[in-house]
PDB file of C-alpha atoms in Angstrom:
ATOM      1  CA  MET A   1      -4.793 -17.688 -13.131  1.00 86.00           C
ATOM      2  CA  GLU A   2      -5.004 -13.878 -13.015  1.00 97.00           C
ATOM      3  CA  TYR A   3      -1.832 -12.054 -12.076  1.00 98.00           C
ATOM      4  CA  THR A   4      -3.471 -10.740  -8.908  1.00 98.00           C
ATOM      5  CA  ASP A   5      -4.099 -14.328  -7.792  1.00 98.00           C
ATOM      6  CA  ILE A   6      -0.401 -15.029  -8.325  1.00 98.00           C
ATOM      7  CA  ASN A   7       0.453 -12.035  -6.161  1.00 98.00           C
ATOM      8  CA  SER A   8      -1.924 -13.114  -3.414  1.00 98.00           C
ATOM      9  CA  LYS A   9      -0.290 -16.534  -3.170  1.00 98.00           C
ATOM     10  CA  THR A  10       3.198 -15.026  -3.446  1.00 98.00           C
ATOM     11  CA  ILE A  11       2.628 -12.658  -0.538  1.00 98.00           C
ATOM     12  CA  ASP A  12       1.275 -15.532   1.545  1.00 98.00           C
ATOM     13  CA  ARG A  13       4.560 -17.373   0.930  1.00 98.00           C
ATOM     14  CA  TRP A  14       6.591 -14.286   1.855  1.00 98.00           C
ATOM     15  CA  ILE A  15       4.686 -14.017   5.130  1.00 98.00           C
ATOM     16  CA  GLU A  16       5.405 -17.643   5.949  1.00 98.00           C
ATOM     17  CA  LYS A  17       9.106 -16.790   5.526  1.00 97.00           C
ATOM     18  CA  GLY A  18       8.907 -13.780   7.878  1.00 98.00           C
ATOM     19  CA  TRP A  19       8.210 -10.860   5.494  1.00 98.00           C
ATOM     20  CA  GLU A  20       8.543  -7.656   7.520  1.00 97.00           C
ATOM     21  CA  TRP A  21       5.294  -6.171   6.206  1.00 97.00           C
ATOM     22  CA  GLY A  22       3.364  -9.219   7.378  1.00 98.00           C
ATOM     23  CA  ILE A  23       4.404  -9.182  11.057  1.00 98.00           C
ATOM     24  CA  PRO A  24       1.576  -7.871  13.278  1.00 98.00           C
ATOM     25  CA  ILE A  25       2.233  -5.356  16.032  1.00 98.00           C
ATOM     26  CA  SER A  26       2.623  -6.669  19.555  1.00 98.00           C
ATOM     27  CA  HIS A  27       0.255  -6.208  22.477  1.00 98.00           C
ATOM     28  CA  GLU A  28       2.794  -3.783  23.938  1.00 98.00           C
ATOM     29  CA  GLN A  29       2.723  -1.667  20.772  1.00 98.00           C
ATOM     30  CA  PHE A  30      -1.077  -1.646  20.863  1.00 98.00           C
ATOM     31  CA  THR A  31      -1.221  -0.442  24.458  1.00 98.00           C
ATOM     32  CA  ALA A  32       1.496   2.141  23.727  1.00 98.00           C
ATOM     33  CA  ALA A  33      -0.696   3.507  20.923  1.00 98.00           C
ATOM     34  CA  GLN A  34      -3.602   3.771  23.352  1.00 98.00           C
ATOM     35  CA  GLY A  35      -1.288   5.832  25.536  1.00 98.00           C
ATOM     36  CA  GLY A  36      -0.300   8.167  22.701  1.00 97.00           C
ATOM     37  CA  GLU A  37       2.972   6.582  21.559  1.00 98.00           C
ATOM     38  CA  TRP A  38       2.592   5.483  17.948  1.00 98.00           C
ATOM     39  CA  HIS A  39       3.563   6.001  14.330  1.00 98.00           C
ATOM     40  CA  MET A  40       2.518   4.463  11.018  1.00 98.00           C
ATOM     41  CA  LEU A  41       4.267   3.913   7.690  1.00 98.00           C
ATOM     42  CA  LEU A  42       3.080   4.351   4.118  1.00 98.00           C
ATOM     43  CA  THR A  43       6.631   3.842   2.796  1.00 98.00           C
ATOM     44  CA  PRO A  44       9.621   1.919   4.207  1.00 98.00           C
ATOM     45  CA  VAL A  45      11.281   4.445   6.554  1.00 98.00           C
ATOM     46  CA  LYS A  46       9.624   7.808   7.204  1.00 98.00           C
ATOM     47  CA  PRO A  47       6.599   7.850   9.530  1.00 98.00           C
ATOM     48  CA  VAL A  48       3.502   9.630   8.266  1.00 98.00           C
ATOM     49  CA  PRO A  49       3.424  13.152   9.773  1.00 98.00           C
ATOM     50  CA  LYS A  50       0.992  13.362  12.685  1.00 98.00           C
ATOM     51  CA  GLY A  51      -0.440  16.507  11.123  1.00 98.00           C
ATOM     52  CA  TRP A  52      -1.798  14.479   8.219  1.00 98.00           C
ATOM     53  CA  TYR A  53      -4.321  12.604  10.361  1.00 98.00           C
ATOM     54  CA  PRO A  54      -7.841  13.872  10.971  1.00 98.00           C
ATOM     55  CA  ALA A  55      -9.558  13.437  14.326  1.00 98.00           C
ATOM     56  CA  LEU A  56      -9.640   9.644  14.643  1.00 98.00           C
ATOM     57  CA  PRO A  57     -12.152   8.845  17.426  1.00 98.00           C
ATOM     58  CA  GLY A  58     -15.233   7.608  15.578  1.00 98.00           C
ATOM     59  CA  ALA A  59     -13.700   8.081  12.121  1.00 98.00           C
ATOM     60  CA  LYS A  60     -14.415   5.393   9.543  1.00 98.00           C
ATOM     61  CA  VAL A  61     -11.054   4.216   8.192  1.00 99.00           C
ATOM     62  CA  LEU A  62     -10.318   1.835   5.319  1.00 99.00           C
ATOM     63  CA  GLY A  63      -6.940   0.148   5.131  1.00 98.00           C
ATOM     64  CA  LEU A  64      -6.651  -0.503   1.407  1.00 98.00           C
ATOM     65  CA  ALA A  65      -4.223  -3.341   0.638  1.00 98.00           C
ATOM     66  CA  ALA A  66      -3.115  -2.691   4.232  1.00 98.00           C
ATOM     67  CA  GLY A  67      -3.548  -6.074   5.878  1.00 98.00           C
ATOM     68  CA  GLY A  68      -1.049  -7.643   8.238  1.00 98.00           C
ATOM     69  CA  GLY A  69      -2.011  -6.181  11.597  1.00 98.00           C
ATOM     70  CA  GLN A  70       0.361  -3.218  11.494  1.00 98.00           C
ATOM     71  CA  GLN A  71      -1.672  -0.046  10.879  1.00 98.00           C
ATOM     72  CA  MET A  72      -5.301  -0.980  11.499  1.00 98.00           C
ATOM     73  CA  PRO A  73      -4.698  -1.984  15.138  1.00 98.00           C
ATOM     74  CA  ILE A  74      -3.187   1.448  15.774  1.00 98.00           C
ATOM     75  CA  PHE A  75      -6.156   3.182  14.174  1.00 98.00           C
ATOM     76  CA  ALA A  76      -8.418   1.043  16.370  1.00 98.00           C
ATOM     77  CA  ALA A  77      -6.361   1.928  19.470  1.00 98.00           C
ATOM     78  CA  LEU A  78      -6.915   5.588  18.594  1.00 98.00           C
ATOM     79  CA  GLY A  79     -10.682   5.151  18.430  1.00 98.00           C
ATOM     80  CA  ALA A  80     -11.341   4.703  14.722  1.00 98.00           C
ATOM     81  CA  SER A  81     -13.859   2.282  13.238  1.00 98.00           C
ATOM     82  CA  CYS A  82     -11.725   0.107  10.965  1.00 98.00           C
ATOM     83  CA  THR A  83     -12.195  -1.850   7.768  1.00 98.00           C
ATOM     84  CA  VAL A  84      -9.328  -3.543   5.951  1.00 98.00           C
ATOM     85  CA  LEU A  85      -9.250  -4.928   2.414  1.00 98.00           C
ATOM     86  CA  ASP A  86      -6.395  -7.154   1.275  1.00 98.00           C
ATOM     87  CA  TYR A  87      -6.058 -10.017  -1.225  1.00 98.00           C
ATOM     88  CA  SER A  88      -3.607 -12.028   0.900  1.00 98.00           C
ATOM     89  CA  GLN A  89      -5.352 -14.570   3.098  1.00 98.00           C
ATOM     90  CA  HIS A  90      -2.518 -14.473   5.627  1.00 98.00           C
ATOM     91  CA  GLN A  91      -2.718 -10.677   5.899  1.00 98.00           C
ATOM     92  CA  ILE A  92      -6.453 -10.892   6.583  1.00 98.00           C
ATOM     93  CA  GLU A  93      -5.909 -13.615   9.182  1.00 98.00           C
ATOM     94  CA  SER A  94      -3.380 -11.406  10.961  1.00 98.00           C
ATOM     95  CA  GLU A  95      -5.885  -8.556  11.145  1.00 98.00           C
ATOM     96  CA  ARG A  96      -8.504 -10.805  12.702  1.00 98.00           C
ATOM     97  CA  MET A  97      -5.992 -12.290  15.127  1.00 98.00           C
ATOM     98  CA  VAL A  98      -4.891  -8.901  16.458  1.00 98.00           C
ATOM     99  CA  ALA A  99      -8.486  -7.665  16.726  1.00 98.00           C
ATOM    100  CA  GLU A 100      -9.462 -10.721  18.753  1.00 98.00           C
ATOM    101  CA  ARG A 101      -6.370 -10.431  20.936  1.00 98.00           C
ATOM    102  CA  GLU A 102      -6.974  -6.739  21.710  1.00 98.00           C
ATOM    103  CA  GLY A 103     -10.763  -6.873  21.881  1.00 98.00           C
ATOM    104  CA  TYR A 104     -11.847  -4.539  19.094  1.00 98.00           C
ATOM    105  CA  GLU A 105     -13.999  -5.117  16.023  1.00 98.00           C
ATOM    106  CA  ILE A 106     -12.732  -4.922  12.458  1.00 98.00           C
ATOM    107  CA  GLN A 107     -14.312  -5.673   9.132  1.00 98.00           C
ATOM    108  CA  ALA A 108     -11.636  -7.711   7.333  1.00 98.00           C
ATOM    109  CA  ILE A 109     -12.368  -8.354   3.673  1.00 98.00           C
ATOM    110  CA  ARG A 110     -10.315 -10.501   1.315  1.00 98.00           C
ATOM    111  CA  ALA A 111     -10.770  -8.902  -2.112  1.00 98.00           C
ATOM    112  CA  ASP A 112      -8.866  -7.850  -5.222  1.00 98.00           C
ATOM    113  CA  MET A 113      -8.468  -4.068  -5.485  1.00 98.00           C
ATOM    114  CA  THR A 114      -8.270  -4.266  -9.284  1.00 98.00           C
ATOM    115  CA  LYS A 115     -12.010  -5.024  -9.153  1.00 98.00           C
ATOM    116  CA  PRO A 116     -14.761  -2.620  -8.007  1.00 98.00           C
ATOM    117  CA  LEU A 117     -14.338  -2.133  -4.262  1.00 98.00           C
ATOM    118  CA  PRO A 118     -17.192  -3.729  -2.263  1.00 98.00           C
ATOM    119  CA  PHE A 119     -18.318  -0.532  -0.528  1.00 98.00           C
ATOM    120  CA  GLU A 120     -21.089   1.996  -0.961  1.00 98.00           C
ATOM    121  CA  GLU A 121     -20.362   5.530  -2.126  1.00 98.00           C
ATOM    122  CA  GLU A 122     -19.161   7.942   0.565  1.00 98.00           C
ATOM    123  CA  SER A 123     -18.463   5.222   3.145  1.00 98.00           C
ATOM    124  CA  PHE A 124     -15.147   6.367   4.661  1.00 98.00           C
ATOM    125  CA  ASP A 125     -13.496   9.389   6.239  1.00 98.00           C
ATOM    126  CA  LEU A 126      -9.961   8.166   5.537  1.00 99.00           C
ATOM    127  CA  ILE A 127      -8.298   5.629   3.238  1.00 99.00           C
ATOM    128  CA  PHE A 128      -4.823   4.476   4.306  1.00 99.00           C
ATOM    129  CA  HIS A 129      -3.069   2.857   1.338  1.00 98.00           C
ATOM    130  CA  PRO A 130       0.549   1.748   1.953  1.00 98.00           C
ATOM    131  CA  VAL A 131       2.840   0.847  -0.972  1.00 98.00           C
ATOM    132  CA  SER A 132       0.999  -1.794  -2.994  1.00 98.00           C
ATOM    133  CA  ASN A 133       0.156  -0.241  -6.376  1.00 97.00           C
ATOM    134  CA  CYS A 134       3.354  -1.827  -7.677  1.00 98.00           C
ATOM    135  CA  TYR A 135       1.423  -5.126  -7.693  1.00 98.00           C
ATOM    136  CA  ILE A 136      -1.307  -3.900 -10.050  1.00 98.00           C
ATOM    137  CA  GLU A 137      -1.233  -2.694 -13.637  1.00 98.00           C
ATOM    138  CA  ASP A 138      -4.056  -0.114 -13.672  1.00 98.00           C
ATOM    139  CA  VAL A 139      -3.567   2.491 -10.939  1.00 98.00           C
ATOM    140  CA  MET A 140      -6.242   4.857 -12.234  1.00 98.00           C
ATOM    141  CA  HIS A 141      -8.978   2.367 -11.349  1.00 98.00           C
ATOM    142  CA  VAL A 142      -7.877   2.476  -7.709  1.00 98.00           C
ATOM    143  CA  TRP A 143      -7.933   6.279  -7.567  1.00 98.00           C
ATOM    144  CA  ARG A 144     -11.420   6.425  -9.042  1.00 98.00           C
ATOM    145  CA  GLU A 145     -12.697   3.840  -6.594  1.00 98.00           C
ATOM    146  CA  CYS A 146     -11.081   5.628  -3.651  1.00 98.00           C
ATOM    147  CA  HIS A 147     -12.752   8.855  -4.703  1.00 98.00           C
ATOM    148  CA  ARG A 148     -16.112   7.099  -5.002  1.00 98.00           C
ATOM    149  CA  ILE A 149     -16.069   5.545  -1.532  1.00 98.00           C
ATOM    150  CA  LEU A 150     -14.668   8.534   0.387  1.00 98.00           C
ATOM    151  CA  LYS A 151     -17.006  11.026   1.977  1.00 98.00           C
ATOM    152  CA  PRO A 152     -16.761  14.633   0.774  1.00 98.00           C
ATOM    153  CA  GLY A 153     -13.769  16.113   2.584  1.00 98.00           C
ATOM    154  CA  GLY A 154     -12.372  12.620   3.193  1.00 98.00           C
ATOM    155  CA  LEU A 155      -8.635  11.956   3.013  1.00 98.00           C
ATOM    156  CA  LEU A 156      -6.507   9.552   0.981  1.00 99.00           C
ATOM    157  CA  MET A 157      -3.024   8.724   2.255  1.00 99.00           C
ATOM    158  CA  ALA A 158      -1.006   6.685  -0.246  1.00 99.00           C
ATOM    159  CA  GLY A 159       2.470   5.186  -0.385  1.00 98.00           C
ATOM    160  CA  LEU A 160       3.833   4.943  -3.927  1.00 98.00           C
ATOM    161  CA  ASP A 161       6.855   3.301  -5.572  1.00 98.00           C
ATOM    162  CA  ASN A 162       8.199   5.970  -7.941  1.00 98.00           C
ATOM    163  CA  GLY A 163       9.585   3.436 -10.446  1.00 97.00           C
ATOM    164  CA  ILE A 164      13.333   3.838  -9.860  1.00 97.00           C
ATOM    165  CA  ASN A 165      13.646   0.449  -8.155  1.00 97.00           C
ATOM    166  CA  PHE A 166      12.494  -1.247 -11.342  1.00 98.00           C
ATOM    167  CA  LEU A 167      15.592  -0.105 -13.223  1.00 98.00           C
ATOM    168  CA  PHE A 168      17.809  -2.342 -11.121  1.00 96.00           C
ATOM    169  CA  ASP A 169      18.341  -5.943 -10.159  1.00 90.00           C
ATOM    170  CA  GLU A 170      17.488  -6.062  -6.445  1.00 80.00           C
ATOM    171  CA  ASN A 171      20.848  -7.704  -5.724  1.00 80.00           C
ATOM    172  CA  LYS A 172      22.921  -5.291  -7.818  1.00 83.00           C
ATOM    173  CA  GLU A 173      21.489  -1.808  -7.469  1.00 91.00           C
ATOM    174  CA  GLU A 174      24.533   0.028  -8.835  1.00 90.00           C
ATOM    175  CA  GLU A 175      23.948  -1.093 -12.438  1.00 93.00           C
ATOM    176  CA  ILE A 176      20.876  -0.220 -14.525  1.00 95.00           C
ATOM    177  CA  ARG A 177      19.532  -3.424 -16.009  1.00 95.00           C
ATOM    178  CA  PHE A 178      15.949  -2.777 -17.105  1.00 97.00           C
ATOM    179  CA  SER A 179      13.989  -0.149 -19.023  1.00 97.00           C
ATOM    180  CA  LEU A 180      10.811   1.612 -17.988  1.00 98.00           C
ATOM    181  CA  PRO A 181       7.945   1.007 -17.982  1.00 98.00           C
ATOM    182  CA  PHE A 182       8.439  -2.337 -16.249  1.00 98.00           C
ATOM    183  CA  ASN A 183       5.429  -4.454 -17.200  1.00 98.00           C
ATOM    184  CA  PRO A 184       5.731  -8.256 -17.179  1.00 98.00           C
ATOM    185  CA  LEU A 185       2.323  -8.636 -18.834  1.00 98.00           C
ATOM    186  CA  ARG A 186       3.922  -7.130 -21.947  1.00 98.00           C
ATOM    187  CA  ASP A 187       7.365  -8.737 -21.678  1.00 98.00           C
ATOM    188  CA  GLN A 188       7.545 -12.478 -21.107  1.00 98.00           C
ATOM    189  CA  SER A 189      11.214 -12.349 -20.125  1.00 97.00           C
ATOM    190  CA  LEU A 190      10.328 -10.106 -17.184  1.00 98.00           C
ATOM    191  CA  MET A 191       7.566 -12.492 -16.152  1.00 98.00           C
ATOM    192  CA  GLU A 192       9.952 -15.435 -16.254  1.00 97.00           C
ATOM    193  CA  MET A 193      12.518 -13.559 -14.149  1.00 96.00           C
ATOM    194  CA  LEU A 194       9.942 -12.556 -11.540  1.00 97.00           C
ATOM    195  CA  ASN A 195       8.648 -16.103 -11.374  1.00 97.00           C
ATOM    196  CA  THR A 196      12.153 -17.509 -10.908  1.00 96.00           C
ATOM    197  CA  ASN A 197      12.824 -15.077  -8.065  1.00 96.00           C
ATOM    198  CA  ASP A 198       9.376 -15.587  -6.480  1.00 97.00           C
ATOM    199  CA  ASP A 199       8.796 -11.834  -6.754  1.00 97.00           C
ATOM    200  CA  GLY A 200       5.163 -11.955  -7.779  1.00 98.00           C
ATOM    201  CA  VAL A 201       3.982  -9.812 -10.693  1.00 98.00           C
ATOM    202  CA  GLN A 202       5.100  -6.212 -10.292  1.00 98.00           C
ATOM    203  CA  PHE A 203       4.775  -3.007 -12.318  1.00 98.00           C
ATOM    204  CA  SER A 204       6.493   0.368 -12.455  1.00 98.00           C
ATOM    205  CA  HIS A 205       4.287   3.456 -12.496  1.00 98.00           C
ATOM    206  CA  THR A 206       4.957   7.066 -13.399  1.00 98.00           C
ATOM    207  CA  LEU A 207       4.356  10.345 -11.597  1.00 98.00           C
ATOM    208  CA  GLU A 208       1.543  10.940 -14.075  1.00 98.00           C
ATOM    209  CA  GLU A 209      -0.165   7.685 -13.108  1.00 98.00           C
ATOM    210  CA  GLN A 210       0.432   7.965  -9.402  1.00 97.00           C
ATOM    211  CA  ILE A 211       0.052  11.647  -8.541  1.00 98.00           C
ATOM    212  CA  ARG A 212      -1.574  13.242 -11.572  1.00 98.00           C
ATOM    213  CA  GLY A 213      -3.914  10.241 -11.542  1.00 98.00           C
ATOM    214  CA  GLN A 214      -5.198  11.225  -8.112  1.00 98.00           C
ATOM    215  CA  ILE A 215      -5.851  14.751  -9.347  1.00 98.00           C
ATOM    216  CA  LYS A 216      -7.651  13.477 -12.459  1.00 98.00           C
ATOM    217  CA  ALA A 217      -9.829  11.268 -10.247  1.00 98.00           C
ATOM    218  CA  GLY A 218     -11.005  14.406  -8.432  1.00 97.00           C
ATOM    219  CA  PHE A 219      -8.622  14.684  -5.497  1.00 98.00           C
ATOM    220  CA  GLN A 220      -6.895  17.812  -4.267  1.00 98.00           C
ATOM    221  CA  LEU A 221      -3.246  17.123  -3.455  1.00 98.00           C
ATOM    222  CA  LEU A 222      -2.451  18.558  -0.013  1.00 98.00           C
ATOM    223  CA  ASP A 223       1.048  17.335   0.791  1.00 98.00           C
ATOM    224  CA  LEU A 224       3.715  14.772  -0.080  1.00 98.00           C
ATOM    225  CA  TYR A 225       7.173  13.520   0.858  1.00 98.00           C
ATOM    226  CA  GLU A 226       9.861  11.214  -0.521  1.00 98.00           C
ATOM    227  CA  ASP A 227      11.412   8.140   1.074  1.00 98.00           C
ATOM    228  CA  THR A 228      14.142   5.582   0.394  1.00 98.00           C
ATOM    229  CA  ASN A 229      14.313   1.788   0.453  1.00 97.00           C
ATOM    230  CA  GLY A 230      15.670   1.777   3.982  1.00 96.00           C
ATOM    231  CA  SER A 231      18.723  -0.296   3.026  1.00 95.00           C
ATOM    232  CA  GLY A 232      20.919  -1.122   0.041  1.00 95.00           C
ATOM    233  CA  PHE A 233      23.005   0.861  -2.452  1.00 95.00           C
ATOM    234  CA  LEU A 234      20.292   3.326  -3.474  1.00 96.00           C
ATOM    235  CA  HIS A 235      19.388   4.038   0.131  1.00 96.00           C
ATOM    236  CA  GLU A 236      23.025   4.570   1.073  1.00 96.00           C
ATOM    237  CA  HIS A 237      23.293   7.169  -1.699  1.00 96.00           C
ATOM    238  CA  GLY A 238      20.119   8.956  -0.652  1.00 97.00           C
ATOM    239  CA  VAL A 239      18.143   8.045  -3.759  1.00 97.00           C
ATOM    240  CA  PRO A 240      14.400   8.531  -3.142  1.00 98.00           C
ATOM    241  CA  THR A 241      12.480   5.533  -4.438  1.00 98.00           C
ATOM    242  CA  PHE A 242       9.064   6.164  -2.891  1.00 98.00           C
ATOM    243  CA  TRP A 243       6.532   8.955  -2.550  1.00 98.00           C
ATOM    244  CA  ALA A 244       3.793   9.392   0.030  1.00 98.00           C
ATOM    245  CA  THR A 245       0.837  11.634  -0.756  1.00 99.00           C
ATOM    246  CA  LEU A 246      -1.986  13.220   1.186  1.00 99.00           C
ATOM    247  CA  ALA A 247      -5.036  14.086  -0.888  1.00 98.00           C
ATOM    248  CA  ARG A 248      -8.588  15.201  -0.130  1.00 98.00           C
ATOM    249  CA  LYS A 249     -11.888  14.628  -1.855  1.00 98.00           C
ATOM    250  CA  GLU A 250     -13.443  18.019  -2.381  1.00 92.00           C
ATOM    251  CA  ARG A 251     -16.573  18.864  -0.453  1.00 83.00           C
ATOM    252  CA  ALA A 252     -19.720  19.301  -2.490  1.00 71.00           C
TER     253      ALA A 252
END
């Protein structure tokens, strides 16, 4: 079994246990978005600045590893034409459920983002990519594929784990336990620990992979911000553990 298949099944189990990132928005939240009251998250706490979004009515938006019925319904409420790609079956089912409940169309595709994305070149105006690169080893592949499928002038919004979380045991954040890079495909002891904790297969990534990688793929970095875990020792001490980036594919 490939590690991405392990992650797909792991996330399905998390959702069955009430994982916060797998709980779809309510009908009330959908109608509020239609009325102009909305926000979306790329990282745990800070909403994406409203100034980052392009004009959404009619825009073609891809939610990349963004299933779960949290962001795509809001984009749909704001008039966008939405596609979502996720490898978790439960996340895809949630997207279809909300779309049927609220009466909009969505293309919901279950696929592995470590493989070539199943879209033609220059298909989208915006890619919305919440924190998920921590579940794949090769981030550069994703940036290249995003660049390929965005239209010239199209935007990439990405939530990124900056690697600090991987230094610590999740239950004891005040003591450094691990070294970076954190890669269980190269360290069997890490794989065994993740399996015992039902944490899936996760990877740390560097600034060079995450942000410089976007630039190397051909993006222009427009803006960014930092965020915390939202709870726990590191959060209480103001330690930023996530980045969010806004990047644009240059026009021809």
